[in-house]
Amino acid sequence: MAHVMNVMASLILSQREGNNPCQWYFITLMMDTTIGILVTYTILKIIEKICRAQGWTKAISGNYNEDFDGEIDLAAWSLQLMLWVSIVAFNKWVLLIIITQFNAFFMEIGKNVLQPFAMSPKLELVFVMIIVPTVMNIFQFWVQDNFIKSKNK
């Protein structure tokens, strides 16, 4: 979902700002995999604190089998998945607001980082759509997986 939102955002931003969509995709991806991790973590912890206070244990991340003797409770898993997807979508909107408010700043960063690829659009595309996402998504998934699994911490 985040990937689709990043592609859509980069296309819309490039049309609106008249810039290279690769630069905008790079920016949205980097925001997701850096600042976005902090935003999603904060929102998740706030939701979990509310859920604990209300006794809604099925909504607490990583709690999939409380009443099922080791078997996964699909209702709890589905609820947690829905909450996580909502958190990711909300995060994306927050980051897009930040990006649009400071678009000149972010565009300059994107332009400077991608400058070495200016003469080769194909190489730029490989860098932006394969190399950077692979590295940054591994980092992001590792961090997010660790804080999703840390249900009682």
mmCIF file of C-alpha atoms in Angstrom:
data_model
loop_
_atom_site.group_PDB
_atom_site.id
_atom_site.type_symbol
_atom_site.label_atom_id
_atom_site.label_comp_id
_atom_site.label_asym_id
_atom_site.label_seq_id
_atom_site.Cartn_x
_atom_site.Cartn_y
_atom_site.Cartn_z
ATOM 1 C CA MET A 1 0.000 0.000 0.000
ATOM 2 C CA ALA A 2 2.787 2.421 0.896
ATOM 3 C CA HIS A 3 4.526 1.675 -2.416
ATOM 4 C CA VAL A 4 1.347 2.434 -4.403
ATOM 5 C CA MET A 5 0.820 5.629 -2.403
ATOM 6 C CA ASN A 6 4.439 6.661 -3.061
ATOM 7 C CA VAL A 7 4.116 6.045 -6.807
ATOM 8 C CA MET A 8 0.830 7.970 -6.956
ATOM 9 C CA ALA A 9 2.251 10.815 -4.860
ATOM 10 C CA SER A 10 5.365 11.060 -7.018
ATOM 11 C CA LEU A 11 3.280 11.240 -10.188
ATOM 12 C CA ILE A 12 0.955 13.886 -8.740
ATOM 13 C CA LEU A 13 3.814 15.924 -7.278
ATOM 14 C CA SER A 14 5.802 15.780 -10.518
ATOM 15 C CA GLN A 15 2.799 17.000 -12.518
ATOM 16 C CA ARG A 16 1.999 19.707 -9.979
ATOM 17 C CA GLU A 17 5.577 20.883 -9.546
ATOM 18 C CA GLY A 18 6.809 20.089 -13.056
ATOM 19 C CA ASN A 19 9.716 17.995 -11.837
ATOM 20 C CA ASN A 20 11.123 14.530 -12.389
ATOM 21 C CA PRO A 21 8.866 11.795 -10.884
ATOM 22 C CA CYS A 22 11.995 9.792 -9.945
ATOM 23 C CA GLN A 23 13.065 12.617 -7.637
ATOM 24 C CA TRP A 24 9.663 12.697 -5.963
ATOM 25 C CA TYR A 25 9.556 8.920 -5.590
ATOM 26 C CA PHE A 26 13.024 9.008 -4.031
ATOM 27 C CA ILE A 27 11.876 11.715 -1.611
ATOM 28 C CA THR A 28 8.635 9.973 -0.609
ATOM 29 C CA LEU A 29 10.447 6.659 -0.129
ATOM 30 C CA MET A 30 13.198 8.218 1.973
ATOM 31 C CA MET A 31 10.634 10.031 4.115
ATOM 32 C CA ASP A 32 8.712 6.775 4.671
ATOM 33 C CA THR A 33 11.798 4.798 5.601
ATOM 34 C CA THR A 34 13.250 7.411 7.967
ATOM 35 C CA ILE A 35 10.837 9.911 9.517
ATOM 36 C CA GLY A 36 7.901 7.619 8.712
ATOM 37 C CA ILE A 37 9.298 4.933 11.017
ATOM 38 C CA LEU A 38 9.163 7.386 13.926
ATOM 39 C CA VAL A 39 5.647 8.521 13.046
ATOM 40 C CA THR A 40 4.273 4.967 12.727
ATOM 41 C CA TYR A 41 5.997 3.861 15.933
ATOM 42 C CA THR A 42 4.568 6.805 17.870
ATOM 43 C CA ILE A 43 1.046 6.245 16.551
ATOM 44 C CA LEU A 44 1.246 2.496 17.235
ATOM 45 C CA LYS A 45 2.367 3.080 20.832
ATOM 46 C CA ILE A 46 -0.428 5.625 21.420
ATOM 47 C CA ILE A 47 -3.028 3.190 20.056
ATOM 48 C CA GLU A 48 -1.624 0.340 22.144
ATOM 49 C CA LYS A 49 -1.685 2.481 25.289
ATOM 50 C CA ILE A 50 -5.352 3.308 24.656
ATOM 51 C CA CYS A 51 -6.129 -0.362 23.933
ATOM 52 C CA ARG A 52 -4.440 -1.518 27.144
ATOM 53 C CA ALA A 53 -6.331 1.095 29.169
ATOM 54 C CA GLN A 54 -9.630 -0.032 27.628
ATOM 55 C CA GLY A 55 -8.834 -3.750 27.916
ATOM 56 C CA TRP A 56 -8.903 -4.276 24.134
ATOM 57 C CA THR A 57 -6.134 -6.872 24.128
ATOM 58 C CA LYS A 58 -6.905 -8.205 20.651
ATOM 59 C CA ALA A 59 -5.883 -4.848 19.175
ATOM 60 C CA ILE A 60 -2.415 -4.917 20.761
ATOM 61 C CA SER A 61 0.297 -5.765 18.229
ATOM 62 C CA GLY A 62 1.676 -9.276 18.380
ATOM 63 C CA ASN A 63 -1.180 -10.612 20.518
ATOM 64 C CA TYR A 64 -2.632 -13.176 18.102
ATOM 65 C CA ASN A 65 -3.395 -16.141 20.319
ATOM 66 C CA GLU A 66 -4.416 -14.974 23.779
ATOM 67 C CA ASP A 67 -7.580 -17.102 23.898
ATOM 68 C CA PHE A 68 -6.600 -19.822 21.454
ATOM 69 C CA ASP A 69 -3.921 -21.956 23.198
ATOM 70 C CA GLY A 70 -1.187 -21.251 20.673
ATOM 71 C CA GLU A 71 -3.390 -21.071 17.586
ATOM 72 C CA ILE A 72 -3.699 -17.781 15.772
ATOM 73 C CA ASP A 73 -6.873 -15.803 16.381
ATOM 74 C CA LEU A 74 -7.695 -14.581 12.859
ATOM 75 C CA ALA A 75 -10.023 -11.889 14.209
ATOM 76 C CA ALA A 76 -7.219 -10.425 16.343
ATOM 77 C CA TRP A 77 -4.748 -10.704 13.465
ATOM 78 C CA SER A 78 -7.219 -9.024 11.068
ATOM 79 C CA LEU A 79 -7.918 -6.223 13.528
ATOM 80 C CA GLN A 80 -4.208 -5.599 14.026
ATOM 81 C CA LEU A 81 -3.609 -5.673 10.274
ATOM 82 C CA MET A 82 -6.403 -3.140 9.740
ATOM 83 C CA LEU A 83 -4.950 -0.891 12.444
ATOM 84 C CA TRP A 84 -1.443 -1.151 10.953
ATOM 85 C CA VAL A 85 -2.640 -0.365 7.422
ATOM 86 C CA SER A 86 -4.553 2.638 8.813
ATOM 87 C CA ILE A 87 -1.423 3.813 10.639
ATOM 88 C CA VAL A 88 0.655 3.481 7.444
ATOM 89 C CA ALA A 89 -1.970 5.399 5.407
ATOM 90 C CA PHE A 90 -2.189 8.154 8.032
ATOM 91 C CA ASN A 91 1.607 8.334 8.135
ATOM 92 C CA LYS A 92 1.715 8.731 4.357
ATOM 93 C CA TRP A 93 -0.702 11.666 4.516
ATOM 94 C CA VAL A 94 1.292 13.343 7.298
ATOM 95 C CA LEU A 95 4.512 12.950 5.310
ATOM 96 C CA LEU A 96 2.878 14.239 2.118
ATOM 97 C CA ILE A 97 1.731 17.357 3.959
ATOM 98 C CA ILE A 98 5.311 17.910 5.153
ATOM 99 C CA ILE A 99 6.708 17.274 1.664
ATOM 100 C CA THR A 100 4.280 19.679 -0.018
ATOM 101 C CA GLN A 101 4.923 22.391 2.579
ATOM 102 C CA PHE A 102 8.681 22.178 2.063
ATOM 103 C CA ASN A 103 8.695 21.026 -1.569
ATOM 104 C CA ALA A 104 11.549 23.289 -2.700
ATOM 105 C CA PHE A 105 13.786 21.968 0.084
ATOM 106 C CA PHE A 106 12.987 18.329 -0.685
ATOM 107 C CA MET A 107 13.280 18.825 -4.437
ATOM 108 C CA GLU A 108 16.755 20.280 -3.968
ATOM 109 C CA ILE A 109 17.786 17.240 -1.932
ATOM 110 C CA GLY A 110 16.376 14.883 -4.561
ATOM 111 C CA LYS A 111 18.087 16.782 -7.359
ATOM 112 C CA ASN A 112 21.450 16.729 -5.577
ATOM 113 C CA VAL A 113 21.300 13.032 -4.685
ATOM 114 C CA LEU A 114 20.240 12.010 -8.192
ATOM 115 C CA GLN A 115 22.636 14.368 -9.992
ATOM 116 C CA PRO A 116 25.174 11.592 -10.733
ATOM 117 C CA PHE A 117 22.466 9.825 -12.759
ATOM 118 C CA ALA A 118 21.391 12.874 -14.791
ATOM 119 C CA MET A 119 22.985 11.581 -18.000
ATOM 120 C CA SER A 120 21.453 8.123 -17.727
ATOM 121 C CA PRO A 121 17.698 8.026 -17.065
ATOM 122 C CA LYS A 122 17.731 4.210 -17.106
ATOM 123 C CA LEU A 123 20.412 4.074 -14.432
ATOM 124 C CA GLU A 124 18.506 6.681 -12.422
ATOM 125 C CA LEU A 125 15.380 4.523 -12.658
ATOM 126 C CA VAL A 126 17.273 1.413 -11.484
ATOM 127 C CA PHE A 127 18.764 3.371 -8.585
ATOM 128 C CA VAL A 128 15.451 4.949 -7.533
ATOM 129 C CA MET A 129 13.124 1.995 -8.124
ATOM 130 C CA ILE A 130 15.346 -0.986 -7.225
ATOM 131 C CA ILE A 131 18.533 -0.184 -5.318
ATOM 132 C CA VAL A 132 17.287 2.480 -2.890
ATOM 133 C CA PRO A 133 13.952 0.718 -2.134
ATOM 134 C CA THR A 134 15.698 -2.600 -1.529
ATOM 135 C CA VAL A 135 18.153 -1.141 0.963
ATOM 136 C CA MET A 136 15.738 1.236 2.683
ATOM 137 C CA ASN A 137 12.819 -1.207 2.822
ATOM 138 C CA ILE A 138 15.010 -3.882 4.412
ATOM 139 C CA PHE A 139 15.939 -1.340 7.073
ATOM 140 C CA GLN A 140 12.339 -0.175 7.481
ATOM 141 C CA PHE A 141 10.864 -3.688 7.658
ATOM 142 C CA TRP A 142 13.484 -4.801 10.172
ATOM 143 C CA VAL A 143 12.817 -1.808 12.469
ATOM 144 C CA GLN A 144 9.036 -1.984 12.132
ATOM 145 C CA ASP A 145 8.952 -5.739 12.629
ATOM 146 C CA ASN A 146 10.905 -5.323 15.847
ATOM 147 C CA PHE A 147 8.578 -2.736 17.284
ATOM 148 C CA ILE A 148 5.419 -4.536 16.133
ATOM 149 C CA LYS A 149 6.620 -7.741 17.816
ATOM 150 C CA SER A 150 7.512 -5.935 21.047
ATOM 151 C CA LYS A 151 3.939 -6.112 22.344
ATOM 152 C CA ASN A 152 4.674 -5.919 26.038
ATOM 153 C CA LYS A 153 7.544 -3.474 26.077
#
